[in-house]
Coordinates of C-alpha atoms in Angstrom, one line a residue:
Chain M
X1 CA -1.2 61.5 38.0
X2 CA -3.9 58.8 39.3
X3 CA -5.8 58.7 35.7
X4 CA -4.8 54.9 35.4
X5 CA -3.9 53.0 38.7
X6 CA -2.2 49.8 38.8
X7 CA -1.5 47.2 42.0
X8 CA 0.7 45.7 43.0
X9 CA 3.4 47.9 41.7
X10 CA 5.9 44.5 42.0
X11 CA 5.2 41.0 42.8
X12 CA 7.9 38.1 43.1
X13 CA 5.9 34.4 42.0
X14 CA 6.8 31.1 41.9
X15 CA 6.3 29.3 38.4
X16 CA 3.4 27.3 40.3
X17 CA 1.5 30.4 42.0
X18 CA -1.6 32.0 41.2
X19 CA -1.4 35.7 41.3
X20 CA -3.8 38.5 39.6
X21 CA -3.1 42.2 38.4
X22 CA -5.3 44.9 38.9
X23 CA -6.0 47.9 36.8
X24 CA -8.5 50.9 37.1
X25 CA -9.2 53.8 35.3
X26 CA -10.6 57.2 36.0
X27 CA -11.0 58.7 32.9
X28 CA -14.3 57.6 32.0
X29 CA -12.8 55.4 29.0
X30 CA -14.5 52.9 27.3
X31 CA -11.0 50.6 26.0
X32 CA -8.2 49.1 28.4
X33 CA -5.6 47.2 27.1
X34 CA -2.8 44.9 28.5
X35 CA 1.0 45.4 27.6
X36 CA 3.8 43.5 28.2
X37 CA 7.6 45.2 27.9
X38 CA 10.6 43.3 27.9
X39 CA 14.1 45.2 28.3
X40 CA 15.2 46.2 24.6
X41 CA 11.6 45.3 23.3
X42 CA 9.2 47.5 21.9
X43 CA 5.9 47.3 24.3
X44 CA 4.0 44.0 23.4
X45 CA 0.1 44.9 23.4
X46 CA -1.6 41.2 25.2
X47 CA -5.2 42.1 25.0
X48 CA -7.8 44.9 24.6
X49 CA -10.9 45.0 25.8
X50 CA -13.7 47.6 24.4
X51 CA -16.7 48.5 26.1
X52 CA -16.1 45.4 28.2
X53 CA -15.6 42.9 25.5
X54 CA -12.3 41.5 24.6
X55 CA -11.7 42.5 20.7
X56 CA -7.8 41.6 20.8
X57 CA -5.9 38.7 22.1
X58 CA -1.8 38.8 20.5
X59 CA -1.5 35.2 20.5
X60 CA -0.9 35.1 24.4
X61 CA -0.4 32.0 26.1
X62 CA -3.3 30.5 28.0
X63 CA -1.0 30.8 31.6
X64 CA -2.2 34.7 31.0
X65 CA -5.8 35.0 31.6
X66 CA -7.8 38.7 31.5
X67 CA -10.9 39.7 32.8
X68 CA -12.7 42.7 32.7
X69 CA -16.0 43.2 34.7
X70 CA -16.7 46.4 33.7
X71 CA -15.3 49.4 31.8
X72 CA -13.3 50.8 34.6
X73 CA -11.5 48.0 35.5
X74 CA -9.4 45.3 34.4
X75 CA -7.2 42.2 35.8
X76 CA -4.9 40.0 34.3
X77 CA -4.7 36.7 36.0
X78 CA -1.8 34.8 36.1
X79 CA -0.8 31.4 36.7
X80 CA 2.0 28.6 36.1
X81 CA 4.2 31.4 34.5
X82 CA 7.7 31.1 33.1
X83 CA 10.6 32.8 34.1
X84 CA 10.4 34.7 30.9
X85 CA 7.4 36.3 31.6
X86 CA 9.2 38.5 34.4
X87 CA 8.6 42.0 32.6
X88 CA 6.7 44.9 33.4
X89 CA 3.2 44.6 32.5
X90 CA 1.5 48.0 31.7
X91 CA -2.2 48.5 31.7
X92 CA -3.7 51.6 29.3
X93 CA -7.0 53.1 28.5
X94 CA -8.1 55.1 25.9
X95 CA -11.4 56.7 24.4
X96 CA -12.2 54.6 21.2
X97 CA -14.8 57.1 18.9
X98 CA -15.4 57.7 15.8
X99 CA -13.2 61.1 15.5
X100 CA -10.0 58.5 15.6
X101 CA -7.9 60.6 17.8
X102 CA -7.2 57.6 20.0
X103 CA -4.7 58.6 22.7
X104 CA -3.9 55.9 25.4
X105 CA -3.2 56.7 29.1
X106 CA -0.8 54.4 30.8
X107 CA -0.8 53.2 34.5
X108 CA 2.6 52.7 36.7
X109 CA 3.0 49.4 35.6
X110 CA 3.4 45.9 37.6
X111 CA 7.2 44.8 37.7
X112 CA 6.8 41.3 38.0
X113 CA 9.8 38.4 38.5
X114 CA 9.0 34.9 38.4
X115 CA 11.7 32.4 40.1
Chain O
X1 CA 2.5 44.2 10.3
X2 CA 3.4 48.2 10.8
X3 CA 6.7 49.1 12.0
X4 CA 8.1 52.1 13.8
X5 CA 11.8 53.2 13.0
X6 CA 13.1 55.1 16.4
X7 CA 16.3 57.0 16.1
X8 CA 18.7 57.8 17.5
X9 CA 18.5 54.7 19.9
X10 CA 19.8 56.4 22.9
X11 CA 21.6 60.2 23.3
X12 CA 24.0 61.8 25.5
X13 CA 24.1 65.2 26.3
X14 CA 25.3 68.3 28.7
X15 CA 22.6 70.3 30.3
X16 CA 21.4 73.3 28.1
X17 CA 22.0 71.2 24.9
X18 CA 18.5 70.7 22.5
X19 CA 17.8 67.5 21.6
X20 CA 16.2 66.0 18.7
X21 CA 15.2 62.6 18.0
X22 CA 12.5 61.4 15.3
X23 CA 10.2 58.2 14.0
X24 CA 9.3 56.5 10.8
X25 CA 6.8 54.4 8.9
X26 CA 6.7 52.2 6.6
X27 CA 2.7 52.9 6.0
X28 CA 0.8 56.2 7.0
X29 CA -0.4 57.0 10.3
X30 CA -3.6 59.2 11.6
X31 CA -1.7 59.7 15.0
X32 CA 1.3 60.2 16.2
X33 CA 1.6 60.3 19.9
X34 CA 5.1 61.2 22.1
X35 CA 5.6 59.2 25.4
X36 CA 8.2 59.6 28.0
X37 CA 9.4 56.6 31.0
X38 CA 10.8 57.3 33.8
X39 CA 12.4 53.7 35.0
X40 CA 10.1 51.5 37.1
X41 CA 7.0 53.6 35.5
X42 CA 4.6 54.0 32.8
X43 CA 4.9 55.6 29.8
X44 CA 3.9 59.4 30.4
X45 CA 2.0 61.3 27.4
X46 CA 3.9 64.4 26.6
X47 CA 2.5 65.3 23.3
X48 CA -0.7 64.0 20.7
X49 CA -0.8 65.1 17.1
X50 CA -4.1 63.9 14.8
X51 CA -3.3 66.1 11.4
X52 CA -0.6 66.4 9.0
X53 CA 1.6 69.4 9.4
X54 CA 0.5 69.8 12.8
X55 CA 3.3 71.3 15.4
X56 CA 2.9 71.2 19.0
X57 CA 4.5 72.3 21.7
X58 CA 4.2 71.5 25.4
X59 CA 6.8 74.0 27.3
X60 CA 9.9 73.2 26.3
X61 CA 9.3 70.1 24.0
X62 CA 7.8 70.6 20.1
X63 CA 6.9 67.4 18.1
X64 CA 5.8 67.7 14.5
X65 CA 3.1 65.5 12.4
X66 CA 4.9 65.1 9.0
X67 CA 3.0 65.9 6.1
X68 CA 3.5 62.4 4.6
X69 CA 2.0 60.9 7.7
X70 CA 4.7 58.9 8.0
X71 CA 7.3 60.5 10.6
X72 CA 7.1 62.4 13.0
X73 CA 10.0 64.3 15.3
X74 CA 10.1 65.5 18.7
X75 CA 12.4 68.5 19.8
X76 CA 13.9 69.1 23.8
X77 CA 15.1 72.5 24.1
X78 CA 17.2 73.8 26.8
X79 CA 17.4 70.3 28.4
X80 CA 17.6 69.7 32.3
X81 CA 18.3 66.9 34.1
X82 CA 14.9 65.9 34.9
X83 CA 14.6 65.2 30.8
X84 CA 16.6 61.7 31.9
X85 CA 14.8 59.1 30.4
X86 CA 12.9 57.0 27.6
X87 CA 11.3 58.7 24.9
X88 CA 8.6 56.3 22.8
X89 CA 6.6 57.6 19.7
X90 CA 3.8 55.5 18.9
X91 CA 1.6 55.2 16.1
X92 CA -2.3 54.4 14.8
X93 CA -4.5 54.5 12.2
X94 CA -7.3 55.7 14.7
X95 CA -10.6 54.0 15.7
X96 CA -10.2 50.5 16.8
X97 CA -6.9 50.3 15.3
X98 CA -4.0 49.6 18.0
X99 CA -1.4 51.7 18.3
X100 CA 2.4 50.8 16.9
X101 CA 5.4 51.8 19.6
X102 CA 9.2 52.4 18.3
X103 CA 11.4 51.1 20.7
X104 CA 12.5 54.0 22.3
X105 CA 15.0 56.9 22.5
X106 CA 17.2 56.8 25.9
X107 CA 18.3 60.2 26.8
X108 CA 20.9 61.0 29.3
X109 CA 21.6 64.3 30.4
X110 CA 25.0 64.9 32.3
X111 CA 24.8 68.1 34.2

């Protein structure tokens, strides 16, 4: 399944390095979202984008910075992180319409550990 | 907000058992989608259900739409090893509306 790509697939950070997540999608979708998930959390949805504008930000902190240059791809930019933010961040993209039969496609995810 | 009731929270089984596992809601949804995670991976859609009523079945796994919108269930016949893993339902009103995860059903199939 290569619908929704994600590098790197792990990354180990220091809490004062700058590091970026990459996302791309090959469905032809017009939404992409961020999610974070925690062990024994439900997923945590960061951000969605639509048609390249951001319509959703879940009270993330600022030390988590999207971007999304155009409809296929996304990034989530990181810097001084906390070692609580090691999780697996998951990007998705989905078809938003007017039919409402929203279904989102996840990538492989980005296992991330900050030291 | 919305909140997804996922039970049983995790499941053990012998291989050739069916399994059934199911979600809740507080309010109604419009869709009720089925994901499945393998460790170090994304969720995987298995099955997407947009009306009421609707049953669905993709090989050996059947998911039903309840007709008050707000459960839904998902059935594993005949499981296999290979049916290891997490099994999220997820919820949504539709259009721009975000969808609403349960936290998950961990299956463990002993052979």
């Amino acid at each position: 399944e290569t619908g929704v790509t994600q590098t790197p697939r792990h990354l180990v950070m220091g809490m004062t390095n700058k590091k970026s997540l990459k996302c791309e999608q090959h469905l032809g979708h017009n939404a992409m979202y961020w999610y974070k998930q925690s062990a024994k959390k439900p997923l945590e949805l960061m951000f969605v984008y639509n048609f390249k504008e951001q319509t959703e930000n879940n009270s993330v902190p600022s030390r988590f910075s999207p971007e999304c240059p155009n409809s296929s791809h996304l990034f989530l930019h990181l810097h001084t992180l906390q070692p609580e933010d090691s999780a697996l961040y998951l990007c998705a993209s989905s078809q938003l319409g007017t039919s409402g039969q929203e279904t989102q496609y996840f990538g492989p995810g980005t296992r991330l550990l900050v030291l | 907000g919305q909140q997804l009731n996922q039970s049983p929270q995790s499941m053990f089984i012998q291989e050739g058992e069916d399994v059934s596992m199911n979600c809740t809601s507080s309010s109604i949804f419009n869709t009720w989608l089925w994901y499945k995670q393998d460790p170090g991976e994304g969720p995987v859609l298995l099955i997407a259900l947009y009306k009421a009523g609707e049953l669905t079945s993709n090989g050996r796994l059947t998911a039903q739409f309840g007709i008050t919108r707000k459960d839904s269930f998902l059935n594993i016949s005949a499981s296999i090893p290979s049916d290891v893993g997490i099994y999220f339902c997820a919820g949504s009103l539709g259009g721009s509306e975000k969808l609403v995860f349960g936290k998950g059903t961990k299956l463990t199939v002993n052979p």
